[in-house]
PDB file of C-alpha atoms in Angstrom:
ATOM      1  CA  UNK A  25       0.000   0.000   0.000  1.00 50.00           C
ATOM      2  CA  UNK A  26       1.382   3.684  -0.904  1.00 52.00           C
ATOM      3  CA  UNK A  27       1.532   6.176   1.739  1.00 59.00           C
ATOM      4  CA  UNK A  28      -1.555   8.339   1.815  1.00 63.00           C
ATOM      5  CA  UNK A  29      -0.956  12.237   1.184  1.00 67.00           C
ATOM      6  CA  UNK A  30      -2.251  15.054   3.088  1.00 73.00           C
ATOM      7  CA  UNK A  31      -4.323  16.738   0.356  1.00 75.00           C
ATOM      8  CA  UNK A  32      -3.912  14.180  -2.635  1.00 75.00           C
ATOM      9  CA  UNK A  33      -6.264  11.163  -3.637  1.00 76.00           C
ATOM     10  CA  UNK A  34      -5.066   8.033  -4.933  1.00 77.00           C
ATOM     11  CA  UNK A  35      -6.164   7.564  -9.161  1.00 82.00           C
ATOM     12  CA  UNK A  36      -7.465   4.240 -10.068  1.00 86.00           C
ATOM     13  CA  UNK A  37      -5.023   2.435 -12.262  1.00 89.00           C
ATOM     14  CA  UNK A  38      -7.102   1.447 -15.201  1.00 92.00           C
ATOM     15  CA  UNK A  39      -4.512  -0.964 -16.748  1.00 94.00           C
ATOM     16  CA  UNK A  40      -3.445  -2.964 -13.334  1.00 94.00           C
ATOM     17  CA  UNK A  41      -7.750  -3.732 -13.461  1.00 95.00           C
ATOM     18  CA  UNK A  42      -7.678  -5.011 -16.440  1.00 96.00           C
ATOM     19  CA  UNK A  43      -4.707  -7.030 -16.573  1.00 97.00           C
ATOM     20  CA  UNK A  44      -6.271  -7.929 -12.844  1.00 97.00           C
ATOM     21  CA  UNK A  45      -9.563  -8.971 -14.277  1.00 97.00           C
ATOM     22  CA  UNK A  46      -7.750 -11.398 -17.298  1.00 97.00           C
ATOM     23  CA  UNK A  47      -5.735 -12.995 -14.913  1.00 97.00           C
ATOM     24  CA  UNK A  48      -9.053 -13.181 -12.310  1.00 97.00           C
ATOM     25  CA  UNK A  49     -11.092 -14.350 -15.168  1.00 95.00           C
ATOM     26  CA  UNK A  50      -8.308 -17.175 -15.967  1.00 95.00           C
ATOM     27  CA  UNK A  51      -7.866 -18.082 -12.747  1.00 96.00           C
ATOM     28  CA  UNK A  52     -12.273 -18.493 -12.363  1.00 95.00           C
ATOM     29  CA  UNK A  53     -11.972 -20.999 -15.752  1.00 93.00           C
ATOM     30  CA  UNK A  54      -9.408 -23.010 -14.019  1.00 94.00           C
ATOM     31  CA  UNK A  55     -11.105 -23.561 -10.760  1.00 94.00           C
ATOM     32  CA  UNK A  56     -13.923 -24.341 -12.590  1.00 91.00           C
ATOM     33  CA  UNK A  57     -12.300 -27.089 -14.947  1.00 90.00           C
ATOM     34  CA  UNK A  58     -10.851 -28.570 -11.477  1.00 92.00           C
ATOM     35  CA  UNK A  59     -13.934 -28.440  -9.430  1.00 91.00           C
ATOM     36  CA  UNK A  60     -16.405 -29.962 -12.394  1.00 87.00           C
ATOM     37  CA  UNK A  61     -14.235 -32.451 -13.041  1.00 88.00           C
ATOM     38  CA  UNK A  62     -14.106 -33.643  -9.352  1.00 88.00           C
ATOM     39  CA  UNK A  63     -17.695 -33.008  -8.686  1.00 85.00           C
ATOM     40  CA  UNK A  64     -19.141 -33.976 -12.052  1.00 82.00           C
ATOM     41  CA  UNK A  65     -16.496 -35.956 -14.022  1.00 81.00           C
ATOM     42  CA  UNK A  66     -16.590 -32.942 -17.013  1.00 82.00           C
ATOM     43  CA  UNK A  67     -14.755 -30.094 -17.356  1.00 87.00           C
ATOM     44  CA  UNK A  68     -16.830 -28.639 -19.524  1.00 86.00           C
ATOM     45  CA  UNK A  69     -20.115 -28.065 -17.872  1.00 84.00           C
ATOM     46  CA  UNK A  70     -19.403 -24.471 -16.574  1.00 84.00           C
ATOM     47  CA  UNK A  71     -18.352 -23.474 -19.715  1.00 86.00           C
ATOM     48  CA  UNK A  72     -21.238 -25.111 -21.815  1.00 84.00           C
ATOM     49  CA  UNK A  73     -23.777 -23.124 -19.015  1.00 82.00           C
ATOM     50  CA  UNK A  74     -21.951 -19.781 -19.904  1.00 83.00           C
ATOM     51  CA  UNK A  75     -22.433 -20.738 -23.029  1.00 83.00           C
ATOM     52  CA  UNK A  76     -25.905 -21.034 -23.232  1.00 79.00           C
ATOM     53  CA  UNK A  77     -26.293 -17.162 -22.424  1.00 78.00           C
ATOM     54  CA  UNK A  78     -25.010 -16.578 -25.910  1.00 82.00           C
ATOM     55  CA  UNK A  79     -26.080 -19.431 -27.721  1.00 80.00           C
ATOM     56  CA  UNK A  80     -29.494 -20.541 -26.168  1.00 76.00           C
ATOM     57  CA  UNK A  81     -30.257 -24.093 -24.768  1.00 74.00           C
ATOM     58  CA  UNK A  82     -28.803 -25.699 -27.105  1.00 77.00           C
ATOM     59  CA  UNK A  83     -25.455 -25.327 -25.719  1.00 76.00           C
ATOM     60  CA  UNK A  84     -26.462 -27.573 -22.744  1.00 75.00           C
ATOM     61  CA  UNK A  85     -27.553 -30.567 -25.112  1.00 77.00           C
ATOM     62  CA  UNK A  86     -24.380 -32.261 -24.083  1.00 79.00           C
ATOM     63  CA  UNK A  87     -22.192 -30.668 -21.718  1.00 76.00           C
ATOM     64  CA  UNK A  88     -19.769 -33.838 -20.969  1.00 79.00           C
ATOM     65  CA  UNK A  89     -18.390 -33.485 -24.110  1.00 81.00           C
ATOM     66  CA  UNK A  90     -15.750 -30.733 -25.069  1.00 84.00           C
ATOM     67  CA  UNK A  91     -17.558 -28.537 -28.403  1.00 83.00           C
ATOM     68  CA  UNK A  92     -15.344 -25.768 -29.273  1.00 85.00           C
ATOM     69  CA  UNK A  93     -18.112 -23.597 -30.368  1.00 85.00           C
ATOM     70  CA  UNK A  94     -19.683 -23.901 -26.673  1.00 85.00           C
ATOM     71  CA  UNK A  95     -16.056 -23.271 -25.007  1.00 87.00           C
ATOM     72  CA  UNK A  96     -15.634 -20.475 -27.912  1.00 89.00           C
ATOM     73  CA  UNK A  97     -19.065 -18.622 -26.530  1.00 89.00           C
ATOM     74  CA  UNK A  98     -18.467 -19.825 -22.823  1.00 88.00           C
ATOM     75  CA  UNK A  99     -15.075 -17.827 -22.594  1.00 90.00           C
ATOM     76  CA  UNK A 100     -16.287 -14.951 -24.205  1.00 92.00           C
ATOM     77  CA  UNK A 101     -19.351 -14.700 -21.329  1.00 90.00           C
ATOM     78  CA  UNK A 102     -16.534 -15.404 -18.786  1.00 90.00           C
ATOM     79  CA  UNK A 103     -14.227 -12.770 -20.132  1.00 94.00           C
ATOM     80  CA  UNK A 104     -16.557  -9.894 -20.844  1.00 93.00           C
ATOM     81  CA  UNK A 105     -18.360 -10.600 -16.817  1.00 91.00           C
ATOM     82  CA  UNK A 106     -14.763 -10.654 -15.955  1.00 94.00           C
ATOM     83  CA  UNK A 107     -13.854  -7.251 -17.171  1.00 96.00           C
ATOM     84  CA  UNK A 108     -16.884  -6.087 -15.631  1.00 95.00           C
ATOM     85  CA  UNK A 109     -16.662  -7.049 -12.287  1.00 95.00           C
ATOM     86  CA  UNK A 110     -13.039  -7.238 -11.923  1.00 95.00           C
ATOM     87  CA  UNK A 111     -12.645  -3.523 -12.692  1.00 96.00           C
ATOM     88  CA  UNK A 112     -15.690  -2.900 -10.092  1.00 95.00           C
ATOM     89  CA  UNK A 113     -13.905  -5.163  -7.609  1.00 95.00           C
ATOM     90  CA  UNK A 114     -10.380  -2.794  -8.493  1.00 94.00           C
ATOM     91  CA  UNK A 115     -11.839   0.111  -8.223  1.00 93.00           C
ATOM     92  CA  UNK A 116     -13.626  -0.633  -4.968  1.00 93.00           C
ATOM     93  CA  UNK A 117     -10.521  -1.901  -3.187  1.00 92.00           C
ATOM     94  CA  UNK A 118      -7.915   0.439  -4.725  1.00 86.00           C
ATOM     95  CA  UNK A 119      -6.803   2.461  -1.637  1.00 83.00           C
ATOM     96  CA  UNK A 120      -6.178  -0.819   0.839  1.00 85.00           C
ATOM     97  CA  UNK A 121      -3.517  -2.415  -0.249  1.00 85.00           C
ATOM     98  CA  UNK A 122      -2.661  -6.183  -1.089  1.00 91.00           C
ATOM     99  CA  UNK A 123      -4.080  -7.944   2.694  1.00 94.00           C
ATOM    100  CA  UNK A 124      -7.652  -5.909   2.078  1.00 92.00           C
ATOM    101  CA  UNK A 125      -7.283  -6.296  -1.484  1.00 93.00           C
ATOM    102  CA  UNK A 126      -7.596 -10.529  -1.302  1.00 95.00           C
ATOM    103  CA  UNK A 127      -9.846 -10.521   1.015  1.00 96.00           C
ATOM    104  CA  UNK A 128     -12.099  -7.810   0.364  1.00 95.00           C
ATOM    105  CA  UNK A 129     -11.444  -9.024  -3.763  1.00 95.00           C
ATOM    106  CA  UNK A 130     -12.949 -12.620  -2.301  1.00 96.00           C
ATOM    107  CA  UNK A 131     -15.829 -11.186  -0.209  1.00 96.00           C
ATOM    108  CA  UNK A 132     -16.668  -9.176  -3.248  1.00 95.00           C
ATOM    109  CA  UNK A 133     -16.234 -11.793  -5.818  1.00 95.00           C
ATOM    110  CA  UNK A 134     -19.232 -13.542  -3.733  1.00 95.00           C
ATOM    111  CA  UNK A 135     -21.192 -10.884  -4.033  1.00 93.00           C
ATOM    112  CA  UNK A 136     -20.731 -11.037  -8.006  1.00 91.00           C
ATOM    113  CA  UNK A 137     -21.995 -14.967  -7.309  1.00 89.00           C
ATOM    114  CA  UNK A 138     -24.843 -13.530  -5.480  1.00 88.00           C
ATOM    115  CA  UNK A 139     -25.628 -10.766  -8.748  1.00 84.00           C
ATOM    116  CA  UNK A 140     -25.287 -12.766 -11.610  1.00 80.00           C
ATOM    117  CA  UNK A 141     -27.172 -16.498 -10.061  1.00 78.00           C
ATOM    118  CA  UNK A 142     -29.884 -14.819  -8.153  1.00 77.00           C
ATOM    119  CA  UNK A 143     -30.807 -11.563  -9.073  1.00 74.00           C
ATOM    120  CA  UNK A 144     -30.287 -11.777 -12.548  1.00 69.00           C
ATOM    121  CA  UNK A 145     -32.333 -14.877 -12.982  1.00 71.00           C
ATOM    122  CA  UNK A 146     -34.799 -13.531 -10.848  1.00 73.00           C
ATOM    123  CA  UNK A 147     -35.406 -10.435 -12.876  1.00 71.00           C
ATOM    124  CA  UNK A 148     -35.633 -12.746 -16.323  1.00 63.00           C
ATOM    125  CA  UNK A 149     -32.860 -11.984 -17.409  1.00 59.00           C
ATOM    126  CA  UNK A 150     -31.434 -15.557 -17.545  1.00 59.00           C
ATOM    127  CA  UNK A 151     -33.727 -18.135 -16.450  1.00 56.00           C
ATOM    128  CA  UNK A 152     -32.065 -21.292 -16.628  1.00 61.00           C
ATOM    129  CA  UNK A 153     -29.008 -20.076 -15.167  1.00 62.00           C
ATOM    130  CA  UNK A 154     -30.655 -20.460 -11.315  1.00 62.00           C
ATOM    131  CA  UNK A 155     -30.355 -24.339 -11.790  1.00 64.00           C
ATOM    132  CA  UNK A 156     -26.543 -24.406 -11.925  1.00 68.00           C
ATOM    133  CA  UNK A 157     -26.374 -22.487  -8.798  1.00 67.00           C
ATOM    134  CA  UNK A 158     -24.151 -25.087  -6.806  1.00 79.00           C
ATOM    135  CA  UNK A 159     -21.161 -24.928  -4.385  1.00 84.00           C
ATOM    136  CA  UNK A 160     -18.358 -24.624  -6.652  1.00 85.00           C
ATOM    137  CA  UNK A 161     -19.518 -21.678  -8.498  1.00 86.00           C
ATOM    138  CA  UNK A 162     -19.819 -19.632  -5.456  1.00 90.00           C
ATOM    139  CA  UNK A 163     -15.910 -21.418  -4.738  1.00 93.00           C
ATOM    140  CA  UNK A 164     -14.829 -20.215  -8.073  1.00 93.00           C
ATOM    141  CA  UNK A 165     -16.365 -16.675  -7.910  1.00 94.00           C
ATOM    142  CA  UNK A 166     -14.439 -16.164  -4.167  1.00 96.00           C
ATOM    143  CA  UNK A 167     -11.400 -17.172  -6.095  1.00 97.00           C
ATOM    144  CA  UNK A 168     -12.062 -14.619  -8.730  1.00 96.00           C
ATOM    145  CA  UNK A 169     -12.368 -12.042  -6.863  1.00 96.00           C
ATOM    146  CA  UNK A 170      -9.274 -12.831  -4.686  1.00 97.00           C
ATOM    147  CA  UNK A 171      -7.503 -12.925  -7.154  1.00 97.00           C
ATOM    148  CA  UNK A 172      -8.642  -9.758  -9.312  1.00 96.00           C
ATOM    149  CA  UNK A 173      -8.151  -8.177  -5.458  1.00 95.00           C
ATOM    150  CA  UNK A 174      -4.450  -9.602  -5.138  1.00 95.00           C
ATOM    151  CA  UNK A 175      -3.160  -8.977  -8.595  1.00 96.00           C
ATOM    152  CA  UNK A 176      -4.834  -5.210  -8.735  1.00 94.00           C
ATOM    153  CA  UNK A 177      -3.004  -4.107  -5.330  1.00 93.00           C
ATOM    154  CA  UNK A 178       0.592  -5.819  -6.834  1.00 93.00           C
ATOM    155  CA  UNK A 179       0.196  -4.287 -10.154  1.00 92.00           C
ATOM    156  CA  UNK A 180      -1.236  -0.688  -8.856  1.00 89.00           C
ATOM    157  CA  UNK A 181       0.987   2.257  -9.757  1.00 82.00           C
ATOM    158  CA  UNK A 182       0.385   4.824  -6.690  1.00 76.00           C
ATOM    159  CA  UNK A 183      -0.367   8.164  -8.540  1.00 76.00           C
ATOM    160  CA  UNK A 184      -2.125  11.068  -6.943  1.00 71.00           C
ATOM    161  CA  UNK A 185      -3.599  14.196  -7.507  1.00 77.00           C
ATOM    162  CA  UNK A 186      -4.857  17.381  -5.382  1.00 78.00           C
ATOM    163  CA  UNK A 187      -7.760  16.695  -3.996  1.00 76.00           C
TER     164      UNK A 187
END
């Protein structure tokens, strides 16, 4: 953490988020792979569900089975939700330095888990998204955002200006 200055605020670095929320986003895919394929013998699933946002049901017909046009449309869910929330997740934590910045990153990627499987499908906006709602999700999301958290704080440049 950079020493605060009488008179100055801290500027959100724009490029640590993003290189924060790639690496966050990464880091999400993997945990999923490893956590589908202990709980349900596929890595794929999670991908094939985030897939079905873009490309309907169909995605889902047989999510055992790798399809690159279902990982294809998967990733690009994952990645543009990542950007999203990992540059709300930087920008919320940027003054706290690295400690606050996992933990708070974690707490807050939870409450991305919470956004996106119950509000969202509650408000129509993706319906068959509540039935994957399951333990490793909410796992992978508190990775996520522990990670986004942890690699913002690192990769911050302290800059300031007059407040």
């Amino acid at each position: 953490m950079a020493e605060r200055r009488a008179g100055y605020r801290q500027i959100f670095d724009l490029r640590a988020a993003l290189i924060a929320s790639v690496i966050g986003t990464i880091a999400f895919w993997l945990t999923m792979m490893a956590l589908d394929t202990r709980t349900l013998s596929s890595p794929w699933f999670t991908v094939h569900a985030a897939a079905s946002v873009i490309s309907g049901p169909e995605a889902l017909s047989n999510p055992n089975l790798f399809n690159g046009a279902a990982v294809a449309s998967g990733l690009a869910v994952y990645l543009g939700l990542g950007l999203l929330f990992g540059i709300v997740i930087s920008a919320l934590i940027h003054e706290f330095g690295l400690i606050v910045g996992i933990i708070g990153g974690g707490i807050l990627g939870f409450c991305t888990y919470v956004l996106i499987y119950y509000i969202a499908t509650n408000f129509g906006f993706a319906h068959d998204l509540a039935k994957f709602a399951r333990w490793p999700l909410e796992m992978g999301h508190v990775v996520f955002g522990a990670v986004v958290g942890g690699v913002y704080e690192s990769l911050e440049r302290a800059r300031y200006v007059r407040s």
